[in-house]
């Protein structure tokens, strides 16, 4: 399976890949994708091997009538089936695969259409072309023993239940205002750290400015920051937490890990992009702008999740 895209794009493909794995449990499956993302599937139920789509010599496959590296030509030729989600409008990549002797190739949708159903359903079509029904669109990851051991060490003595938050996303328009996050966990509020739960703030490189502000705001409080963790380890950290986030790849990771999720949606359509997992609750700004989503409904949803976790 050749699957690029961001974190959320990859995890939205997991329901299709799970149906394939369930139907062909003895198959050897490899994924060609962004290594730091696809690693959530490597030796974690879905695939035996992950290779990097950023491998330099692979660039020749995107040039028409180029001289193809023998190593990669032999590599592609040994597969019985290749499923590719790459954007290949002129079919240059496909033609070069055919030149290598690839006979069975299925093209998946390179882009998700807003009016064509849920993203995971659209991404399932290549698997359904094989006669395999994709009935469950829930996203699931399977952390390894090492991932969970890391999570135990990271969580350490934090009191349960743990609330994890990711105040960022791939777009400012999809972010709830930072002052709302601060107000939600205000020192005098009912959700203050230490009164009913522990708080973990998740961040990546794109969230540095927000996290710096939160570190200053909460410098005297017992807040743990999970910065730039590898995705499999991060999935294990959030696995049993109450997670609050936006329409982002990390939210898909949290949902797939089994966390109780409260996800805040603004300009994007949750009927297309939100995880279909039962452990997910969606709160949407009716105006399409997250600034219009008040603090109170978020507070109520989180309080309910915390109360349920303490029963």
XYZ file of C-alpha atoms in Angstrom:
311
model
C 0.000 0.000 0.000
C 1.362 3.390 -1.007
C -0.085 6.052 1.268
C 1.328 9.530 1.796
C -0.582 12.408 3.350
C -0.669 13.856 6.840
C -1.336 12.012 10.098
C -5.111 12.228 9.875
C -5.123 11.126 6.226
C -3.153 8.016 7.097
C -5.238 7.080 10.141
C -8.449 7.545 8.145
C -7.128 4.778 5.876
C -6.733 2.299 8.748
C -10.347 1.005 8.650
C -9.762 -0.098 5.046
C -6.391 -1.597 5.910
C -7.904 -3.435 8.885
C -10.569 -4.989 6.665
C -7.806 -6.139 4.315
C -5.742 -7.572 7.167
C -8.778 -9.340 8.666
C -9.638 -10.846 5.286
C -6.039 -11.829 4.475
C -4.420 -12.534 7.874
C -1.503 -14.424 6.320
C -0.600 -11.773 3.753
C 2.703 -9.931 3.859
C 1.771 -6.250 3.774
C 4.202 -3.374 3.323
C 3.440 0.333 3.432
C 5.293 2.961 1.432
C 4.627 6.274 3.128
C 5.999 8.889 5.484
C 7.948 6.770 7.938
C 7.228 8.853 11.036
C 3.494 8.517 10.390
C 3.145 5.010 8.976
C 5.165 3.634 11.899
C 1.882 3.439 13.850
C 1.076 0.457 11.588
C 4.511 -1.174 11.443
C 4.583 -4.455 13.372
C 1.454 -3.211 15.085
C -1.098 -5.546 13.440
C -1.372 -3.842 10.047
C 1.939 -4.246 8.211
C 5.204 -6.092 8.563
C 7.303 -3.329 7.018
C 7.174 0.410 6.369
C 9.421 2.088 3.804
C 9.899 5.805 3.269
C 8.221 7.466 0.303
C 10.890 10.159 0.638
C 13.615 7.763 -0.530
C 15.593 9.766 -3.118
C 15.738 7.312 -6.059
C 11.949 6.970 -5.939
C 11.699 10.428 -7.558
C 12.495 8.874 -10.949
C 9.150 7.075 -10.868
C 7.431 10.444 -11.138
C 9.235 11.362 -14.372
C 7.936 10.124 -17.701
C 10.188 7.650 -19.531
C 12.960 7.972 -16.970
C 15.577 5.330 -16.277
C 14.202 3.440 -13.288
C 16.529 2.261 -10.504
C 16.891 -1.506 -10.772
C 16.645 -1.903 -7.018
C 13.195 -0.279 -6.897
C 12.024 -1.933 -10.107
C 12.747 -5.330 -8.544
C 11.149 -4.228 -5.287
C 7.827 -3.232 -6.849
C 7.735 -6.235 -9.184
C 7.700 -8.736 -6.327
C 4.292 -7.661 -5.011
C 1.137 -9.502 -6.025
C -0.920 -6.346 -5.537
C -0.163 -2.647 -5.115
C -2.766 -0.183 -3.822
C -1.722 3.415 -4.434
C -3.285 6.562 -3.004
C -0.688 8.816 -4.624
C -1.785 11.862 -6.581
C -0.968 10.757 -10.118
C -3.269 12.632 -12.535
C -1.196 11.847 -15.633
C -0.623 8.273 -14.443
C 3.139 8.681 -14.815
C 3.834 6.794 -11.597
C 1.419 4.035 -12.644
C 3.035 3.677 -16.075
C 6.456 3.344 -14.482
C 5.172 0.664 -12.119
C 3.799 -1.194 -15.138
C 7.235 -0.954 -16.737
C 8.592 -2.798 -13.694
C 6.231 -5.680 -14.319
C 3.510 -4.725 -11.845
C 0.315 -6.373 -13.073
C -2.185 -5.784 -10.287
C -2.554 -2.136 -9.314
C -5.557 -0.437 -7.722
C -5.738 3.335 -7.545
C -7.295 4.844 -4.441
C -8.679 8.368 -4.174
C -5.811 10.844 -3.873
C -8.177 13.562 -2.622
C -11.252 13.410 -0.421
C -14.398 14.937 -1.894
C -16.624 16.910 0.457
C -19.876 15.630 -1.062
C -18.979 11.948 -1.457
C -19.473 10.579 2.049
C -17.161 10.098 4.991
C -13.443 10.192 4.223
C -12.861 6.679 5.589
C -15.632 5.363 3.338
C -14.048 7.003 0.295
C -10.636 5.581 1.228
C -12.146 2.100 1.582
C -13.103 1.823 -2.088
C -9.867 0.119 -3.269
C -10.369 -2.623 -0.664
C -13.993 -3.022 -1.648
C -12.880 -3.473 -5.276
C -11.253 -6.690 -4.030
C -14.640 -7.930 -2.823
C -13.792 -7.209 0.825
C -16.546 -5.382 2.708
C -15.377 -2.517 4.911
C -18.184 -2.505 7.468
C -16.520 -0.757 10.394
C -15.132 2.747 9.854
C -13.750 3.059 13.377
C -10.050 3.928 13.523
C -7.904 1.621 15.665
C -4.213 1.515 16.486
C -2.467 -1.266 18.369
C 0.352 0.056 20.587
C 3.187 -2.380 21.192
C 4.382 -3.528 24.599
C 7.271 -1.078 24.267
C 4.880 1.778 23.457
C 2.835 1.041 26.583
C 5.955 0.701 28.740
C 7.007 4.173 27.609
C 3.545 5.513 28.413
C 3.652 4.071 31.931
C 7.002 5.749 32.559
C 5.818 9.052 31.062
C 2.561 9.132 33.030
C 4.368 8.103 36.194
C 2.573 9.325 39.311
C -0.063 11.463 37.571
C -3.430 11.075 39.231
C -6.268 9.476 37.301
C -8.305 10.399 35.372
C -5.873 12.111 33.055
C -7.076 14.821 30.682
C -4.939 15.286 27.571
C -5.347 18.288 25.308
C -3.952 19.244 21.919
C -4.672 22.964 21.406
C -3.218 23.001 17.896
C -3.969 21.636 14.433
C -2.760 22.080 10.892
C -4.657 25.364 10.511
C -5.342 28.411 12.678
C -8.946 28.413 11.437
C -9.455 24.982 13.018
C -8.114 26.084 16.425
C -10.221 27.082 19.419
C -8.813 30.366 20.810
C -5.983 29.782 23.258
C -7.638 31.991 25.861
C -10.556 29.549 25.890
C -8.237 26.657 26.684
C -6.740 28.665 29.521
C -10.167 29.621 30.853
C -11.379 26.010 30.671
C -8.613 24.951 33.029
C -8.534 28.130 35.118
C -7.111 27.986 38.633
C -10.491 28.622 40.201
C -12.530 26.515 37.790
C -14.000 23.124 38.576
C -11.625 21.505 36.110
C -8.496 22.906 37.734
C -5.566 20.531 37.777
C -5.261 18.645 41.025
C -8.957 18.987 41.923
C -10.322 16.229 39.703
C -7.673 15.175 37.194
C -4.158 15.533 35.822
C -3.484 17.518 32.690
C -1.143 16.628 29.809
C -0.583 19.094 26.954
C 0.345 17.540 23.605
C 2.320 19.486 21.052
C 4.347 19.183 17.883
C 6.657 21.594 16.099
C 3.733 23.560 14.658
C 2.403 24.244 18.170
C 5.524 25.844 19.677
C 4.097 29.348 20.086
C 0.934 28.127 21.790
C 2.814 25.768 24.084
C 5.258 28.469 25.157
C 2.307 30.612 26.228
C 0.717 27.723 28.132
C 4.014 26.924 29.849
C 4.164 30.496 31.089
C 0.491 30.484 32.114
C 0.689 27.171 33.975
C 4.304 27.355 35.195
C 3.305 26.848 38.838
C 0.868 24.034 38.249
C 1.303 20.304 37.834
C 0.878 20.201 34.076
C 2.915 17.753 32.007
C 3.917 18.620 28.446
C 4.268 15.885 25.814
C 6.403 17.480 23.108
C 7.179 15.879 19.739
C 6.640 12.310 20.917
C 6.793 9.583 18.263
C 3.241 8.759 17.242
C 3.120 5.170 18.546
C 4.309 6.317 21.967
C 1.932 9.269 21.962
C -0.930 6.931 21.107
C -0.092 4.828 24.152
C 0.125 7.940 26.374
C -3.384 9.124 25.466
C -4.859 5.603 25.347
C -6.811 5.763 28.612
C -7.174 9.513 28.889
C -9.916 12.028 28.255
C -8.736 13.848 25.158
C -9.820 17.277 23.938
C -8.737 18.513 20.520
C -9.680 19.873 17.123
C -10.013 18.461 13.630
C -6.414 17.284 13.530
C -4.284 14.221 12.974
C -3.568 13.981 16.709
C -7.305 13.825 17.384
C -7.557 10.889 14.976
C -4.646 9.241 16.793
C -6.373 9.768 20.143
C -9.652 8.339 18.857
C -7.831 5.354 17.343
C -6.042 4.716 20.643
C -9.352 4.403 22.500
C -9.240 7.690 24.409
C -12.539 9.311 25.373
C -12.535 12.209 22.913
C -14.264 15.580 22.915
C -13.466 17.111 19.526
C -14.139 20.731 18.577
C -15.053 21.394 14.945
C -15.414 24.720 13.170
C -14.952 25.211 9.413
C -14.607 21.524 8.492
C -17.494 19.067 8.228
C -17.424 16.360 10.925
C -19.685 14.185 8.756
C -16.692 13.881 6.418
C -13.646 14.319 8.646
C -14.441 13.324 12.241
C -13.464 9.864 13.516
C -16.440 7.504 13.397
C -15.451 5.853 16.682
C -18.044 5.475 19.441
C -15.586 6.990 21.929
C -15.818 10.373 20.147
C -18.137 13.290 20.932
C -18.267 16.205 18.492
C -18.957 19.815 19.473
C -19.371 22.075 16.470
C -19.463 25.841 16.117
C -22.625 26.437 14.110
C -21.149 29.575 12.580
C -18.276 27.544 11.173
C -15.820 29.609 13.231
C -14.437 28.013 16.367
C -14.289 31.368 18.100
C -18.070 31.084 18.212
C -17.979 27.888 20.277
C -18.551 28.913 23.887
C -16.588 27.542 26.825
C -19.637 26.247 28.707
C -20.635 23.346 26.389
C -17.012 22.211 26.263
C -16.788 22.373 30.053
C -19.990 20.346 30.416
C -18.751 17.673 28.013
C -15.385 17.356 29.744
C -16.948 17.296 33.210
C -19.251 14.479 32.093
C -16.304 12.516 30.719
C -14.302 13.032 33.909
C -17.278 11.974 36.061
C -17.798 8.834 33.946
C -14.112 7.957 34.290
C -14.230 8.180 38.096
C -17.226 5.841 38.524
